[in-house]
Amino acid sequence: MTALTTLLSPTAVRLGVHSPDWRAAIRAAGQALVDVGVSTADYTTEMIANVEENGPYIVIAPGLAFAHARPSPAVLRTGMSWIRLHEPVPFGHDTNDPVSLVVALAATDSSAHTEAMAALARSLSDPATATALEQASSAAEVLALLDGDAAPAAPTVPAARATPTARATPAAGAASHHKILTVCGNGVGTSLFLKNTLEQVLDRWGWSRHVSVEATDTISAKGKASEAVAILTSREIARTLGDVGVPVKVVEDFTSAAEVDTVLRDTYRV
């Protein structure tokens, strides 16, 4: 088992779920968490409230919603659910609707699931694995794919051999090492997902020693913005952040290494 499948019980994988709208889809994902003892029904309410408050930023890729809320007493242990809908439903996202897969995360803290998020990002960024997951006919098949039985290929993006020279001025004392923030409403879910995709691109460029990535929430991001050369986030969260003194770059598909590569090139003189 991997860190990812350790958090995902077979009984929390449900395929062909009927949901009339996005709230019902999140309720189905939340009920799966309740049924395996990961969270209480209050956490489901919190996941829905997160979208009502921050918009559909949890729709991080075409057809994929990553439902979550902040760690709270409603979370009994860290775990996930995987809900594939019988018919896709709109969440209100400009480019990634309709949603056919809802992955829900309940976390006891902001670091307990980092490795699992990295594994999930790698799986869903690989087209062959993503297609196989869409076609999987059983929970066992989903878990086998997530375990790496169909190993995902590394994302193909051109390497950038130059040393980073930001268009934005780095914070004092950071001339030899830059920071990029990835931001979501809570700092525990979609921001980690985007962080992992960005780190894959930086690894391919050979820039990991020059640029670090920190996942955070909207409130913390405003205080940390002066430490960063840029912020990468969703369109909805970018609106919430407003002007924070550094470039705020929108990423539509958090699973796309190619899109993140383009955004990174626009951030730097590459």
mmCIF file of C-alpha atoms in Angstrom:
data_model
loop_
_atom_site.group_PDB
_atom_site.id
_atom_site.type_symbol
_atom_site.label_atom_id
_atom_site.label_comp_id
_atom_site.label_asym_id
_atom_site.label_seq_id
_atom_site.Cartn_x
_atom_site.Cartn_y
_atom_site.Cartn_z
ATOM 1 C CA MET A 1 0.000 0.000 0.000
ATOM 2 C CA THR A 2 1.063 3.577 -0.670
ATOM 3 C CA ALA A 3 0.517 6.634 1.514
ATOM 4 C CA LEU A 4 -2.452 7.421 -0.721
ATOM 5 C CA THR A 5 -4.245 4.082 -0.542
ATOM 6 C CA THR A 6 -3.580 3.863 3.195
ATOM 7 C CA LEU A 7 -5.927 6.847 3.550
ATOM 8 C CA LEU A 8 -8.536 5.474 1.133
ATOM 9 C CA SER A 9 -10.620 2.541 2.363
ATOM 10 C CA PRO A 10 -12.188 0.299 -0.328
ATOM 11 C CA THR A 11 -15.615 1.043 1.162
ATOM 12 C CA ALA A 12 -14.985 4.773 0.678
ATOM 13 C CA VAL A 13 -14.611 4.226 -3.082
ATOM 14 C CA ARG A 14 -18.037 4.488 -4.704
ATOM 15 C CA LEU A 15 -18.729 4.348 -8.422
ATOM 16 C CA GLY A 16 -21.842 5.331 -10.341
ATOM 17 C CA VAL A 17 -23.260 7.584 -7.615
ATOM 18 C CA HIS A 18 -26.400 9.526 -8.530
ATOM 19 C CA SER A 19 -26.271 13.183 -7.437
ATOM 20 C CA PRO A 20 -28.625 15.895 -8.707
ATOM 21 C CA ASP A 21 -26.288 18.793 -7.895
ATOM 22 C CA TRP A 22 -22.914 19.723 -6.414
ATOM 23 C CA ARG A 23 -24.146 19.803 -2.824
ATOM 24 C CA ALA A 24 -25.486 16.271 -3.145
ATOM 25 C CA ALA A 25 -22.167 15.174 -4.682
ATOM 26 C CA ILE A 26 -20.236 16.563 -1.707
ATOM 27 C CA ARG A 27 -22.761 14.987 0.682
ATOM 28 C CA ALA A 28 -22.118 11.619 -0.971
ATOM 29 C CA ALA A 29 -18.369 12.094 -0.539
ATOM 30 C CA GLY A 30 -18.868 13.189 3.068
ATOM 31 C CA GLN A 31 -21.149 10.261 3.842
ATOM 32 C CA ALA A 32 -18.457 7.883 2.620
ATOM 33 C CA LEU A 33 -16.051 9.495 5.103
ATOM 34 C CA VAL A 34 -18.625 9.111 7.884
ATOM 35 C CA ASP A 35 -19.268 5.469 7.011
ATOM 36 C CA VAL A 36 -15.595 4.523 7.415
ATOM 37 C CA GLY A 37 -15.154 6.501 10.633
ATOM 38 C CA VAL A 38 -13.026 9.322 9.225
ATOM 39 C CA SER A 39 -15.337 12.202 10.115
ATOM 40 C CA THR A 40 -18.754 13.148 11.438
ATOM 41 C CA ALA A 41 -21.633 14.646 9.463
ATOM 42 C CA ASP A 42 -20.543 18.083 10.650
ATOM 43 C CA TYR A 43 -17.478 17.846 8.420
ATOM 44 C CA THR A 44 -19.698 17.303 5.379
ATOM 45 C CA THR A 45 -21.503 20.529 6.267
ATOM 46 C CA GLU A 46 -18.130 22.276 6.565
ATOM 47 C CA MET A 47 -17.055 21.076 3.098
ATOM 48 C CA ILE A 48 -20.233 22.463 1.553
ATOM 49 C CA ALA A 49 -19.848 25.741 3.464
ATOM 50 C CA ASN A 50 -16.282 26.035 2.136
ATOM 51 C CA VAL A 51 -17.583 26.149 -1.445
ATOM 52 C CA GLU A 52 -20.415 28.491 -0.508
ATOM 53 C CA GLU A 53 -17.902 30.874 1.062
ATOM 54 C CA ASN A 54 -14.957 30.624 -1.356
ATOM 55 C CA GLY A 55 -16.585 29.535 -4.621
ATOM 56 C CA PRO A 56 -15.891 26.421 -6.717
ATOM 57 C CA TYR A 57 -12.094 26.637 -6.435
ATOM 58 C CA ILE A 58 -12.102 22.976 -5.353
ATOM 59 C CA VAL A 59 -12.741 22.024 -9.002
ATOM 60 C CA ILE A 60 -9.029 21.768 -9.660
ATOM 61 C CA ALA A 61 -9.064 20.056 -13.069
ATOM 62 C CA PRO A 62 -11.596 19.266 -15.789
ATOM 63 C CA GLY A 63 -14.179 16.968 -14.212
ATOM 64 C CA LEU A 64 -12.430 16.763 -10.814
ATOM 65 C CA ALA A 65 -13.508 18.331 -7.521
ATOM 66 C CA PHE A 66 -11.298 18.010 -4.449
ATOM 67 C CA ALA A 67 -13.682 18.550 -1.527
ATOM 68 C CA HIS A 68 -12.252 19.487 1.862
ATOM 69 C CA ALA A 69 -12.448 21.903 4.775
ATOM 70 C CA ARG A 70 -10.149 23.015 7.564
ATOM 71 C CA PRO A 71 -9.089 20.512 10.252
ATOM 72 C CA SER A 72 -11.775 20.553 12.933
ATOM 73 C CA PRO A 73 -13.198 18.433 15.775
ATOM 74 C CA ALA A 74 -15.459 16.860 13.125
ATOM 75 C CA VAL A 75 -12.400 15.053 11.710
ATOM 76 C CA LEU A 76 -11.773 11.836 13.649
ATOM 77 C CA ARG A 77 -8.752 10.702 11.643
ATOM 78 C CA THR A 78 -7.129 11.589 8.342
ATOM 79 C CA GLY A 79 -8.768 9.855 5.409
ATOM 80 C CA MET A 80 -10.262 10.197 1.947
ATOM 81 C CA SER A 81 -13.218 9.152 -0.165
ATOM 82 C CA TRP A 82 -13.527 8.669 -3.927
ATOM 83 C CA ILE A 83 -16.919 9.291 -5.540
ATOM 84 C CA ARG A 84 -17.405 8.809 -9.274
ATOM 85 C CA LEU A 85 -20.726 10.239 -10.346
ATOM 86 C CA HIS A 86 -23.160 8.469 -12.651
ATOM 87 C CA GLU A 87 -23.776 11.755 -14.459
ATOM 88 C CA PRO A 88 -21.501 14.824 -14.241
ATOM 89 C CA VAL A 89 -22.863 17.851 -12.378
ATOM 90 C CA PRO A 90 -21.897 21.539 -12.585
ATOM 91 C CA PHE A 91 -20.163 23.152 -9.598
ATOM 92 C CA GLY A 92 -20.142 26.627 -11.131
ATOM 93 C CA HIS A 93 -16.522 26.570 -12.329
ATOM 94 C CA ASP A 94 -15.843 28.609 -15.467
ATOM 95 C CA THR A 95 -13.587 26.097 -17.227
ATOM 96 C CA ASN A 96 -13.544 22.751 -15.385
ATOM 97 C CA ASP A 97 -17.271 21.930 -15.167
ATOM 98 C CA PRO A 98 -19.038 19.556 -15.181
ATOM 99 C CA VAL A 99 -17.613 17.347 -12.422
ATOM 100 C CA SER A 100 -17.650 13.572 -12.668
ATOM 101 C CA LEU A 101 -15.215 12.715 -9.837
ATOM 102 C CA VAL A 102 -15.313 14.047 -6.280
ATOM 103 C CA VAL A 103 -12.342 13.193 -4.080
ATOM 104 C CA ALA A 104 -12.891 14.263 -0.467
ATOM 105 C CA LEU A 105 -10.179 14.767 2.134
ATOM 106 C CA ALA A 106 -10.562 15.052 5.903
ATOM 107 C CA ALA A 107 -7.296 15.870 7.677
ATOM 108 C CA THR A 108 -6.451 16.160 11.358
ATOM 109 C CA ASP A 109 -3.723 18.691 10.572
ATOM 110 C CA SER A 110 -2.085 20.390 7.609
ATOM 111 C CA SER A 111 0.827 17.961 7.277
ATOM 112 C CA ALA A 112 -0.582 14.474 7.891
ATOM 113 C CA HIS A 113 -1.447 13.884 4.229
ATOM 114 C CA THR A 114 1.334 15.606 2.281
ATOM 115 C CA GLU A 115 2.780 12.406 0.826
ATOM 116 C CA ALA A 116 -0.671 11.160 -0.151
ATOM 117 C CA MET A 117 -1.408 14.419 -1.997
ATOM 118 C CA ALA A 118 1.851 14.095 -3.902
ATOM 119 C CA ALA A 119 0.915 10.556 -4.938
ATOM 120 C CA LEU A 120 -2.559 11.649 -6.019
ATOM 121 C CA ALA A 121 -1.146 14.554 -8.033
ATOM 122 C CA ARG A 122 1.246 12.202 -9.818
ATOM 123 C CA SER A 123 -1.527 9.719 -10.623
ATOM 124 C CA LEU A 124 -4.003 12.248 -11.972
ATOM 125 C CA SER A 125 -1.381 14.165 -13.973
ATOM 126 C CA ASP A 126 -0.622 11.046 -15.995
ATOM 127 C CA PRO A 127 -3.160 10.781 -18.862
ATOM 128 C CA ALA A 128 -3.043 6.966 -19.052
ATOM 129 C CA THR A 129 -3.653 6.529 -15.325
ATOM 130 C CA ALA A 130 -6.370 9.206 -15.284
ATOM 131 C CA THR A 131 -8.181 7.477 -18.161
ATOM 132 C CA ALA A 132 -7.875 4.093 -16.477
ATOM 133 C CA LEU A 133 -9.329 5.550 -13.276
ATOM 134 C CA GLU A 134 -12.282 6.950 -15.231
ATOM 135 C CA GLN A 135 -12.949 3.496 -16.666
ATOM 136 C CA ALA A 136 -12.310 1.425 -13.516
ATOM 137 C CA SER A 137 -15.256 -0.841 -12.726
ATOM 138 C CA SER A 138 -14.554 -1.610 -9.061
ATOM 139 C CA ALA A 139 -13.030 -0.166 -5.915
ATOM 140 C CA ALA A 140 -10.284 -2.768 -6.093
ATOM 141 C CA GLU A 141 -9.337 -1.582 -9.578
ATOM 142 C CA VAL A 142 -9.249 2.072 -8.464
ATOM 143 C CA LEU A 143 -7.006 1.234 -5.517
ATOM 144 C CA ALA A 144 -4.709 -0.893 -7.678
ATOM 145 C CA LEU A 145 -4.239 2.004 -10.092
ATOM 146 C CA LEU A 146 -3.577 4.443 -7.261
ATOM 147 C CA ASP A 147 -1.120 1.952 -5.792
ATOM 148 C CA GLY A 148 0.914 2.254 -8.972
ATOM 149 C CA ASP A 149 0.062 -0.968 -10.771
ATOM 150 C CA ALA A 150 -0.172 1.260 -13.835
ATOM 151 C CA ALA A 151 2.829 3.445 -13.058
ATOM 152 C CA PRO A 152 2.370 7.070 -14.131
ATOM 153 C CA ALA A 153 4.969 8.595 -16.378
ATOM 154 C CA ALA A 154 6.799 11.714 -15.310
ATOM 155 C CA PRO A 155 5.263 14.869 -16.780
ATOM 156 C CA THR A 156 6.945 15.959 -19.977
ATOM 157 C CA VAL A 157 7.921 19.597 -19.839
ATOM 158 C CA PRO A 158 10.965 21.272 -21.343
ATOM 159 C CA ALA A 159 13.839 21.887 -18.977
ATOM 160 C CA ALA A 160 14.832 25.467 -18.238
ATOM 161 C CA ARG A 161 18.539 25.662 -17.672
ATOM 162 C CA ALA A 162 18.896 29.286 -16.660
ATOM 163 C CA THR A 163 19.098 30.431 -13.045
ATOM 164 C CA PRO A 164 15.795 32.031 -11.930
ATOM 165 C CA THR A 165 15.565 35.782 -12.394
ATOM 166 C CA ALA A 166 12.152 36.885 -11.172
ATOM 167 C CA ARG A 167 10.261 39.752 -12.735
ATOM 168 C CA ALA A 168 9.130 40.498 -9.192
ATOM 169 C CA THR A 169 11.858 41.553 -6.768
ATOM 170 C CA PRO A 170 12.590 38.831 -4.170
ATOM 171 C CA ALA A 171 12.415 39.670 -0.489
ATOM 172 C CA ALA A 172 15.591 41.011 1.088
ATOM 173 C CA GLY A 173 18.207 38.330 1.606
ATOM 174 C CA ALA A 174 16.481 35.929 -0.792
ATOM 175 C CA ALA A 175 18.474 36.766 -3.909
ATOM 176 C CA SER A 176 19.798 33.222 -4.298
ATOM 177 C CA HIS A 177 16.632 31.395 -3.328
ATOM 178 C CA HIS A 178 13.047 32.210 -4.242
ATOM 179 C CA LYS A 179 9.711 31.162 -2.763
ATOM 180 C CA ILE A 180 6.401 30.616 -4.539
ATOM 181 C CA LEU A 181 3.152 30.288 -2.603
ATOM 182 C CA THR A 182 0.312 28.006 -3.684
ATOM 183 C CA VAL A 183 -2.907 29.130 -2.063
ATOM 184 C CA CYS A 184 -6.376 27.747 -1.358
ATOM 185 C CA GLY A 185 -9.135 28.573 1.074
ATOM 186 C CA ASN A 186 -7.842 26.279 3.806
ATOM 187 C CA GLY A 187 -4.218 25.481 3.001
ATOM 188 C CA VAL A 188 -4.669 21.729 3.422
ATOM 189 C CA GLY A 189 -6.076 20.444 0.139
ATOM 190 C CA THR A 190 -5.987 22.078 -3.269
ATOM 191 C CA SER A 191 -2.966 24.236 -2.408
ATOM 192 C CA LEU A 192 -0.999 21.070 -1.608
ATOM 193 C CA PHE A 193 -2.160 19.533 -4.866
ATOM 194 C CA LEU A 194 -0.911 22.528 -6.857
ATOM 195 C CA LYS A 195 2.301 22.592 -4.798
ATOM 196 C CA ASN A 196 3.082 19.025 -5.846
ATOM 197 C CA THR A 197 2.461 19.694 -9.524
ATOM 198 C CA LEU A 198 4.643 22.809 -9.373
ATOM 199 C CA GLU A 199 7.416 20.876 -7.624
ATOM 200 C CA GLN A 200 7.306 18.248 -10.383
ATOM 201 C CA VAL A 201 7.902 21.003 -12.937
ATOM 202 C CA LEU A 202 10.701 22.562 -10.889
ATOM 203 C CA ASP A 203 12.349 19.145 -10.597
ATOM 204 C CA ARG A 204 12.195 18.702 -14.365
ATOM 205 C CA TRP A 205 13.709 22.154 -14.860
ATOM 206 C CA GLY A 206 16.467 21.441 -12.356
ATOM 207 C CA TRP A 207 15.374 24.481 -10.334
ATOM 208 C CA SER A 208 14.364 22.822 -7.057
ATOM 209 C CA ARG A 209 17.496 24.103 -5.344
ATOM 210 C CA HIS A 210 16.604 27.667 -6.393
ATOM 211 C CA VAL A 211 12.853 27.786 -5.724
ATOM 212 C CA SER A 212 10.868 26.445 -2.770
ATOM 213 C CA VAL A 213 7.089 26.075 -2.723
ATOM 214 C CA GLU A 214 4.841 26.634 0.273
ATOM 215 C CA ALA A 215 1.157 25.707 0.382
ATOM 216 C CA THR A 216 -0.962 28.013 2.501
ATOM 217 C CA ASP A 217 -4.430 29.497 3.013
ATOM 218 C CA THR A 218 -5.798 32.868 1.922
ATOM 219 C CA ILE A 219 -5.370 34.599 5.280
ATOM 220 C CA SER A 220 -1.778 33.455 5.764
ATOM 221 C CA ALA A 221 -0.909 34.198 2.133
ATOM 222 C CA LYS A 222 -1.579 37.906 2.601
ATOM 223 C CA GLY A 223 0.954 38.001 5.420
ATOM 224 C CA LYS A 224 3.506 35.861 3.593
ATOM 225 C CA ALA A 225 3.225 37.501 0.172
ATOM 226 C CA SER A 226 6.259 39.739 0.771
ATOM 227 C CA GLU A 227 8.414 36.608 1.133
ATOM 228 C CA ALA A 228 7.404 35.280 -2.293
ATOM 229 C CA VAL A 229 8.115 36.129 -5.912
ATOM 230 C CA ALA A 230 4.650 34.955 -6.976
ATOM 231 C CA ILE A 231 1.457 33.251 -5.862
ATOM 232 C CA LEU A 232 -0.154 30.435 -7.855
ATOM 233 C CA THR A 233 -3.820 29.736 -7.196
ATOM 234 C CA SER A 234 -7.302 29.318 -8.671
ATOM 235 C CA ARG A 235 -9.278 32.131 -10.260
ATOM 236 C CA GLU A 236 -11.714 32.250 -7.332
ATOM 237 C CA ILE A 237 -8.973 32.511 -4.706
ATOM 238 C CA ALA A 238 -7.119 35.096 -6.808
ATOM 239 C CA ARG A 239 -10.213 37.301 -6.594
ATOM 240 C CA THR A 240 -10.337 36.812 -2.833
ATOM 241 C CA LEU A 241 -6.658 37.715 -2.419
ATOM 242 C CA GLY A 242 -6.804 40.875 -4.505
ATOM 243 C CA ASP A 243 -3.630 42.966 -4.669
ATOM 244 C CA VAL A 244 -1.009 41.486 -2.334
ATOM 245 C CA GLY A 245 2.040 43.217 -3.814
ATOM 246 C CA VAL A 246 3.338 40.258 -5.840
ATOM 247 C CA PRO A 247 2.065 38.641 -9.048
ATOM 248 C CA VAL A 248 -0.906 36.316 -8.502
ATOM 249 C CA LYS A 249 -0.981 33.699 -11.280
ATOM 250 C CA VAL A 250 -4.122 31.701 -12.076
ATOM 251 C CA VAL A 251 -3.899 27.971 -12.806
ATOM 252 C CA GLU A 252 -7.051 26.337 -14.164
ATOM 253 C CA ASP A 253 -5.908 22.698 -14.177
ATOM 254 C CA PHE A 254 -3.929 21.780 -11.065
ATOM 255 C CA THR A 255 -3.048 18.384 -12.573
ATOM 256 C CA SER A 256 -1.474 19.864 -15.717
ATOM 257 C CA ALA A 257 2.306 20.078 -15.613
ATOM 258 C CA ALA A 258 2.157 21.748 -19.036
ATOM 259 C CA GLU A 259 -0.069 24.575 -17.778
ATOM 260 C CA VAL A 260 2.016 25.069 -14.633
ATOM 261 C CA ASP A 261 5.128 25.117 -16.825
ATOM 262 C CA THR A 262 3.603 27.919 -18.903
ATOM 263 C CA VAL A 263 2.664 29.897 -15.785
ATOM 264 C CA LEU A 264 6.159 29.464 -14.362
ATOM 265 C CA ARG A 265 7.734 30.676 -17.619
ATOM 266 C CA ASP A 266 5.488 33.732 -17.501
ATOM 267 C CA THR A 267 6.625 34.390 -13.926
ATOM 268 C CA TYR A 268 10.337 34.163 -14.794
ATOM 269 C CA ARG A 269 12.344 35.429 -17.737
ATOM 270 C CA VAL A 270 12.687 32.003 -19.349
#
